[in-house]
PDB file of C-alpha atoms in Angstrom:
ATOM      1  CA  UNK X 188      67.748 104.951 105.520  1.00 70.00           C
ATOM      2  CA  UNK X 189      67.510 101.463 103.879  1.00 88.00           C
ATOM      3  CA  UNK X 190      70.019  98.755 104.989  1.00 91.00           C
ATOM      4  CA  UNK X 191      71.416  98.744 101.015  1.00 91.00           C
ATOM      5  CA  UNK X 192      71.934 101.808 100.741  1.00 92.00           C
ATOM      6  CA  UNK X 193      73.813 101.788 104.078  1.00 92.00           C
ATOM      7  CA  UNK X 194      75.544  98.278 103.186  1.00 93.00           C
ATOM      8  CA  UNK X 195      76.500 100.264 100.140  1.00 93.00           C
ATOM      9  CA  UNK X 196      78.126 103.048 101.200  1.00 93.00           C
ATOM     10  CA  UNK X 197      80.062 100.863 103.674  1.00 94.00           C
ATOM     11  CA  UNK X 198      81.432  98.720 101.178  1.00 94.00           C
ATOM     12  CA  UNK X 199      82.027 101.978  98.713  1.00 95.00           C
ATOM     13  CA  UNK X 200      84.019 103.637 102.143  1.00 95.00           C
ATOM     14  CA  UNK X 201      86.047 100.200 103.023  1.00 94.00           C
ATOM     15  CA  UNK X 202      86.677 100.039  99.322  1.00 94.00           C
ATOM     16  CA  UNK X 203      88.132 103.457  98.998  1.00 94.00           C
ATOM     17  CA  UNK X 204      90.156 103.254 102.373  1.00 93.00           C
ATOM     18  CA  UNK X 205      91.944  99.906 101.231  1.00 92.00           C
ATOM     19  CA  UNK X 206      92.612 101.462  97.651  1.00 91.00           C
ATOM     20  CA  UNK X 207      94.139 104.687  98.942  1.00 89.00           C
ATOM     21  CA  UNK X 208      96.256 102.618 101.404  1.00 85.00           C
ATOM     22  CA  UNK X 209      97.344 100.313  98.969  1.00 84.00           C
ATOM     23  CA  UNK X 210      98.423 103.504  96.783  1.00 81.00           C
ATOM     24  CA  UNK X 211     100.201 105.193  99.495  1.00 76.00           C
ATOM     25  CA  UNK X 212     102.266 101.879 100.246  1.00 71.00           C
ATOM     26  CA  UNK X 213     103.274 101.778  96.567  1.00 75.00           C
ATOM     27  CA  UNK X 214     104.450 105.125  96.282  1.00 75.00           C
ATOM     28  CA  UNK X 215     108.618 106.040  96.802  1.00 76.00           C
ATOM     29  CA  UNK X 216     108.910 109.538  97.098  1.00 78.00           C
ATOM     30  CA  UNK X 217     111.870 111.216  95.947  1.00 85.00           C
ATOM     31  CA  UNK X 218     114.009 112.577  98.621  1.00 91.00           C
ATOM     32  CA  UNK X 219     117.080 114.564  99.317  1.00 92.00           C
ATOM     33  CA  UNK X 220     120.386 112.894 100.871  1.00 94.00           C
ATOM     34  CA  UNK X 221     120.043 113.982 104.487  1.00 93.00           C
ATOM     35  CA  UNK X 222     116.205 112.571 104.408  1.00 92.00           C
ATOM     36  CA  UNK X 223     117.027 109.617 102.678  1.00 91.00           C
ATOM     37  CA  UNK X 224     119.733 108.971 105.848  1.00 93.00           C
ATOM     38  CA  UNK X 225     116.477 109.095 108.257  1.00 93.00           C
ATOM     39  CA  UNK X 226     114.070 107.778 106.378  1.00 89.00           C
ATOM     40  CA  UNK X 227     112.268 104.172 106.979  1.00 85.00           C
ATOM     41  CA  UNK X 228     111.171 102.443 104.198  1.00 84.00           C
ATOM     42  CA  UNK X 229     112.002 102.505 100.423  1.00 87.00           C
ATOM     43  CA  UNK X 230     113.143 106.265  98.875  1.00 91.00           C
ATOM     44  CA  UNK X 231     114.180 107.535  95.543  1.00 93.00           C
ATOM     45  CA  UNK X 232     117.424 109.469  95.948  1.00 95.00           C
ATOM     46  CA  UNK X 233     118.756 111.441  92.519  1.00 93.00           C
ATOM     47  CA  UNK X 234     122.309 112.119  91.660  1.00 94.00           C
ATOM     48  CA  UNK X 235     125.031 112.171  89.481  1.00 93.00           C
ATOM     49  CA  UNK X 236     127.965 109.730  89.931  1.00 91.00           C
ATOM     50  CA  UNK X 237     130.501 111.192  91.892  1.00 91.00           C
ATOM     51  CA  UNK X 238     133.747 110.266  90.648  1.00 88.00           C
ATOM     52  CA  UNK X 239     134.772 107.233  88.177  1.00 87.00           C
ATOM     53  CA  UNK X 240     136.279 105.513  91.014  1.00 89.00           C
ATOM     54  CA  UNK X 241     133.646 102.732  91.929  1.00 91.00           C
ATOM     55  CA  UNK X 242     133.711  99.288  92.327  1.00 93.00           C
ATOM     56  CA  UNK X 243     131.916  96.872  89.887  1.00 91.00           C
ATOM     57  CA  UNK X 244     132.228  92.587  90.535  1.00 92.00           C
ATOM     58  CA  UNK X 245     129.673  91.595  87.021  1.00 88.00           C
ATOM     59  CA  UNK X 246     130.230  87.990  88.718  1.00 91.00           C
ATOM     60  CA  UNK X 247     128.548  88.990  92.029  1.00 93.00           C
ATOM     61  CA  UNK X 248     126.793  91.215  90.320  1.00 93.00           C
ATOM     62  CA  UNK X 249     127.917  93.735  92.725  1.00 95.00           C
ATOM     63  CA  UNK X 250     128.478  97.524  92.194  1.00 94.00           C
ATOM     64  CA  UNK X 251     130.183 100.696  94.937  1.00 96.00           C
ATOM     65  CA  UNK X 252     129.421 104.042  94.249  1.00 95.00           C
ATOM     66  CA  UNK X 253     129.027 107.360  95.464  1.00 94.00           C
ATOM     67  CA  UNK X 254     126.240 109.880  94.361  1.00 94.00           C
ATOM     68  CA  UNK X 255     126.433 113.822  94.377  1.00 94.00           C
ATOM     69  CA  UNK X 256     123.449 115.692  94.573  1.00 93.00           C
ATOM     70  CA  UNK X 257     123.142 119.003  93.188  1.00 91.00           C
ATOM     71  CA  UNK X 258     124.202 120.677  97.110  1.00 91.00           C
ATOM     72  CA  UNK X 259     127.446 118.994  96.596  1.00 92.00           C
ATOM     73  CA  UNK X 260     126.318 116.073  99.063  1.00 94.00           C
ATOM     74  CA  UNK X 261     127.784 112.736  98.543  1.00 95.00           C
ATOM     75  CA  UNK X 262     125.999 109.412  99.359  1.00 95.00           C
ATOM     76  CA  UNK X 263     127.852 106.152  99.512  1.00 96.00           C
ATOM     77  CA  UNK X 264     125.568 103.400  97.448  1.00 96.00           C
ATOM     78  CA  UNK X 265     125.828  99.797  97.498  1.00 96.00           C
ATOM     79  CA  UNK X 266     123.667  97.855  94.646  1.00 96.00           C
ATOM     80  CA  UNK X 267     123.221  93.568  94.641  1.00 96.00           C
ATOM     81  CA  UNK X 268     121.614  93.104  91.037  1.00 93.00           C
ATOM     82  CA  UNK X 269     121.948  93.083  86.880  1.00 92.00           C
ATOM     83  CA  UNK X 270     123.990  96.041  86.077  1.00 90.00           C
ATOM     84  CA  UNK X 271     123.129  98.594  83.857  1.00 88.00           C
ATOM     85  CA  UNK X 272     125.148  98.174  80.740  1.00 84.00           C
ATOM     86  CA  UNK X 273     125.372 102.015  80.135  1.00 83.00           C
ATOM     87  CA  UNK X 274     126.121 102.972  83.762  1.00 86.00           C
ATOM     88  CA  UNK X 275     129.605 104.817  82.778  1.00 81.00           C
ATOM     89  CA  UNK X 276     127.734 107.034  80.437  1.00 83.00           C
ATOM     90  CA  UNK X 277     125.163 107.960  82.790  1.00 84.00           C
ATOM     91  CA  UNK X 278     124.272 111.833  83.440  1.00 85.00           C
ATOM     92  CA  UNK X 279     121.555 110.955  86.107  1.00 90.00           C
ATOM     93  CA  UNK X 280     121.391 107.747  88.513  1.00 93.00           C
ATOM     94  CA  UNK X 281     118.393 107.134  90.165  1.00 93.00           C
ATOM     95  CA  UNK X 282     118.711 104.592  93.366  1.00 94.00           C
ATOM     96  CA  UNK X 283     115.493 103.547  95.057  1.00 94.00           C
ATOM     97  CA  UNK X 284     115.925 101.835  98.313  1.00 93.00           C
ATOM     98  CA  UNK X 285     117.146 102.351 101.750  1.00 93.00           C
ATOM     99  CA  UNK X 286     119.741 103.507 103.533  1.00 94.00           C
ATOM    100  CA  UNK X 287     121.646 100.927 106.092  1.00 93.00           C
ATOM    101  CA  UNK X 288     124.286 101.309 108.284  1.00 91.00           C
ATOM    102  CA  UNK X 289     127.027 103.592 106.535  1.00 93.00           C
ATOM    103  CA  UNK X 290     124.998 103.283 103.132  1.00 95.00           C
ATOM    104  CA  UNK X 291     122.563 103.836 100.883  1.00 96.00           C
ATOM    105  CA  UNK X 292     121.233 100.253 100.098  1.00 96.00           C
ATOM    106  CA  UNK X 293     119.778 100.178  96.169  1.00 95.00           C
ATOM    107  CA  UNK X 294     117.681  97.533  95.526  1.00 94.00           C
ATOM    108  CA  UNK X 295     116.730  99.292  91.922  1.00 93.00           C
ATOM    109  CA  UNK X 296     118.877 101.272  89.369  1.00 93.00           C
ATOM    110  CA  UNK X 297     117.710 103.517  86.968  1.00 92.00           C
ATOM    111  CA  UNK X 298     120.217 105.120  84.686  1.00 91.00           C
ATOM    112  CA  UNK X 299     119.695 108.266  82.381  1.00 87.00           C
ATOM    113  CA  UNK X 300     122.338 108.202  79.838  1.00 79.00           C
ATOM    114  CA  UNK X 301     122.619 110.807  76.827  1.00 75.00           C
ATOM    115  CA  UNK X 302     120.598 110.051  73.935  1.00 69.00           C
ATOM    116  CA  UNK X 303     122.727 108.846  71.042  1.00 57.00           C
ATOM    117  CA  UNK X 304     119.586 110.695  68.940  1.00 52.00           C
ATOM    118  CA  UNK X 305     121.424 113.982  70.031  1.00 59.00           C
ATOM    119  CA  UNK X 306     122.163 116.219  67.107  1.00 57.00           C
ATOM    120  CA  UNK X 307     126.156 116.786  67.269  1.00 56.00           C
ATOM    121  CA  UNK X 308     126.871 120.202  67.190  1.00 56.00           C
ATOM    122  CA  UNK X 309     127.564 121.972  63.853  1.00 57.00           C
ATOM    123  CA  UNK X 310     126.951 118.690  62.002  1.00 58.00           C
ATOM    124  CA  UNK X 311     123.915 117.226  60.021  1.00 57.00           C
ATOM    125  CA  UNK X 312     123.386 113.781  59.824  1.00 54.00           C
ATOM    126  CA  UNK X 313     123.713 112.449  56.635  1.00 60.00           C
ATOM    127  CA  UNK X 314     120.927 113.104  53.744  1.00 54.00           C
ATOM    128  CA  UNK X 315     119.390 116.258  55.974  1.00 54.00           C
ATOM    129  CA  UNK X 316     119.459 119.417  54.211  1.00 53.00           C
ATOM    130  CA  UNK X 317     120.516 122.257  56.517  1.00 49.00           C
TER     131      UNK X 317
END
Protein backbone atom coordinates (compact mmCIF):
# COMPACT_ATOMS: atom_id res chain seq x y z
CA UNK A 1 0.00 0.00 0.00
CA UNK A 2 1.45 3.53 -0.63
CA UNK A 3 2.78 5.51 2.40
CA UNK A 4 -0.21 8.36 1.55
CA UNK A 5 -2.65 6.40 1.49
CA UNK A 6 -1.50 4.86 4.80
CA UNK A 7 -0.48 8.47 6.23
CA UNK A 8 -4.04 9.15 5.25
CA UNK A 9 -6.00 6.87 6.84
CA UNK A 10 -3.95 7.48 10.01
CA UNK A 11 -4.63 10.97 10.16
CA UNK A 12 -8.53 10.25 9.01
CA UNK A 13 -8.49 7.44 12.26
CA UNK A 14 -6.60 9.98 14.85
CA UNK A 15 -8.98 12.56 13.51
CA UNK A 16 -12.10 10.63 14.17
CA UNK A 17 -10.87 9.24 17.65
CA UNK A 18 -10.14 12.89 18.98
CA UNK A 19 -13.60 14.14 17.53
CA UNK A 20 -15.67 11.38 19.10
CA UNK A 21 -13.78 11.95 22.41
CA UNK A 22 -14.19 15.45 22.37
CA UNK A 23 -18.10 14.74 21.78
CA UNK A 24 -18.41 12.29 24.48
CA UNK A 25 -16.70 14.83 27.02
CA UNK A 26 -19.28 17.45 26.00
CA UNK A 27 -22.20 15.48 26.46
CA UNK A 28 -24.39 15.60 30.16
CA UNK A 29 -26.67 12.92 30.14
CA UNK A 30 -29.80 13.19 31.87
CA UNK A 31 -30.08 11.11 34.89
CA UNK A 32 -32.38 10.04 37.62
CA UNK A 33 -31.84 11.20 41.43
CA UNK A 34 -30.25 8.06 42.86
CA UNK A 35 -27.63 8.12 39.73
CA UNK A 36 -27.07 11.59 39.89
CA UNK A 37 -25.97 10.83 43.89
CA UNK A 38 -23.15 8.38 42.34
CA UNK A 39 -22.31 9.86 39.49
CA UNK A 40 -18.74 11.66 38.70
CA UNK A 41 -18.75 14.37 36.55
CA UNK A 42 -21.41 16.88 35.31
CA UNK A 43 -25.35 15.37 35.04
CA UNK A 44 -28.64 16.78 34.06
CA UNK A 45 -31.15 15.97 36.80
CA UNK A 46 -35.11 17.00 35.94
CA UNK A 47 -37.67 17.99 38.44
CA UNK A 48 -40.23 20.03 39.63
CA UNK A 49 -39.67 22.35 42.65
CA UNK A 50 -40.62 20.74 45.63
CA UNK A 51 -42.21 23.07 47.87
CA UNK A 52 -42.13 27.11 47.84
CA UNK A 53 -39.98 27.03 50.78
CA UNK A 54 -36.40 27.80 49.34
CA UNK A 55 -33.90 30.11 50.01
CA UNK A 56 -32.94 32.92 47.52
CA UNK A 57 -29.85 35.77 48.63
CA UNK A 58 -30.12 37.99 44.78
CA UNK A 59 -26.97 39.74 46.55
CA UNK A 60 -24.90 36.50 46.70
CA UNK A 61 -26.61 35.45 44.06
CA UNK A 62 -27.36 32.40 45.95
CA UNK A 63 -30.44 30.09 45.70
CA UNK A 64 -31.69 26.51 48.18
CA UNK A 65 -33.98 24.26 46.78
CA UNK A 66 -35.28 20.96 46.67
CA UNK A 67 -36.35 19.03 43.43
CA UNK A 68 -39.05 16.16 43.13
CA UNK A 69 -38.83 13.86 40.47
CA UNK A 70 -41.71 12.19 39.11
CA UNK A 71 -40.97 8.81 41.82
CA UNK A 72 -41.63 11.25 44.51
CA UNK A 73 -37.71 11.57 45.17
CA UNK A 74 -36.46 14.75 46.55
CA UNK A 75 -32.96 16.21 45.84
CA UNK A 76 -31.54 19.02 47.89
CA UNK A 77 -29.91 21.72 45.22
CA UNK A 78 -27.60 24.41 45.89
CA UNK A 79 -27.03 27.03 42.83
CA UNK A 80 -23.98 30.07 42.96
CA UNK A 81 -25.09 32.22 39.80
CA UNK A 82 -27.70 34.90 37.96
CA UNK A 83 -31.07 33.76 38.93
CA UNK A 84 -33.70 33.02 36.75
CA UNK A 85 -36.19 35.80 36.92
CA UNK A 86 -39.20 33.41 36.34
CA UNK A 87 -38.02 30.66 38.73
CA UNK A 88 -41.40 30.84 40.96
CA UNK A 89 -43.42 30.15 37.91
CA UNK A 90 -41.48 27.32 36.82
CA UNK A 91 -43.26 23.82 35.93
CA UNK A 92 -39.86 22.09 35.09
CA UNK A 93 -36.23 22.92 36.57
CA UNK A 94 -33.48 21.54 34.94
CA UNK A 95 -30.03 21.52 37.15
CA UNK A 96 -26.87 20.37 35.41
CA UNK A 97 -23.99 19.74 37.65
CA UNK A 98 -22.84 17.56 40.39
CA UNK A 99 -23.72 16.30 43.37
CA UNK A 100 -21.35 17.13 46.61
CA UNK A 101 -21.49 16.20 49.93
CA UNK A 102 -25.29 16.34 51.09
CA UNK A 103 -26.19 18.13 47.66
CA UNK A 104 -26.79 18.46 44.37
CA UNK A 105 -24.28 21.23 43.27
CA UNK A 106 -25.91 23.33 40.02
CA UNK A 107 -23.59 25.11 38.23
CA UNK A 108 -26.47 25.79 35.36
CA UNK A 109 -30.28 26.49 35.64
CA UNK A 110 -32.67 26.00 33.15
CA UNK A 111 -36.22 26.91 33.92
CA UNK A 112 -39.45 25.87 31.92
CA UNK A 113 -42.12 28.21 32.87
CA UNK A 114 -45.77 28.23 31.26
CA UNK A 115 -46.07 30.03 28.15
CA UNK A 116 -47.95 33.28 28.62
CA UNK A 117 -49.01 32.38 24.65
CA UNK A 118 -51.38 29.77 26.38
CA UNK A 119 -54.94 30.13 25.24
CA UNK A 120 -57.03 30.69 28.65
CA UNK A 121 -59.67 28.41 28.81
CA UNK A 122 -63.14 29.36 27.48
CA UNK A 123 -61.78 32.76 26.40
CA UNK A 124 -60.62 34.25 22.98
CA UNK A 125 -58.21 36.77 22.84
CA UNK A 126 -59.37 39.81 21.64
CA UNK A 127 -60.26 40.37 17.72
CA UNK A 128 -60.34 36.25 17.17
CA UNK A 129 -63.52 35.03 15.95
CA UNK A 130 -64.51 31.79 17.69
Amino acid sequence: MNTKVMLAVALLVAAMVIGVTSFKQTMTPYIGFAEARTASGQVQVNGKLASRDYVLRKEEQYLRFSLKDDKGDVLPVEYRGVIPGNFDQAVSIVAIGQYQGDHFEASQLLVKCPSKYQAMEGKHPEGVAS
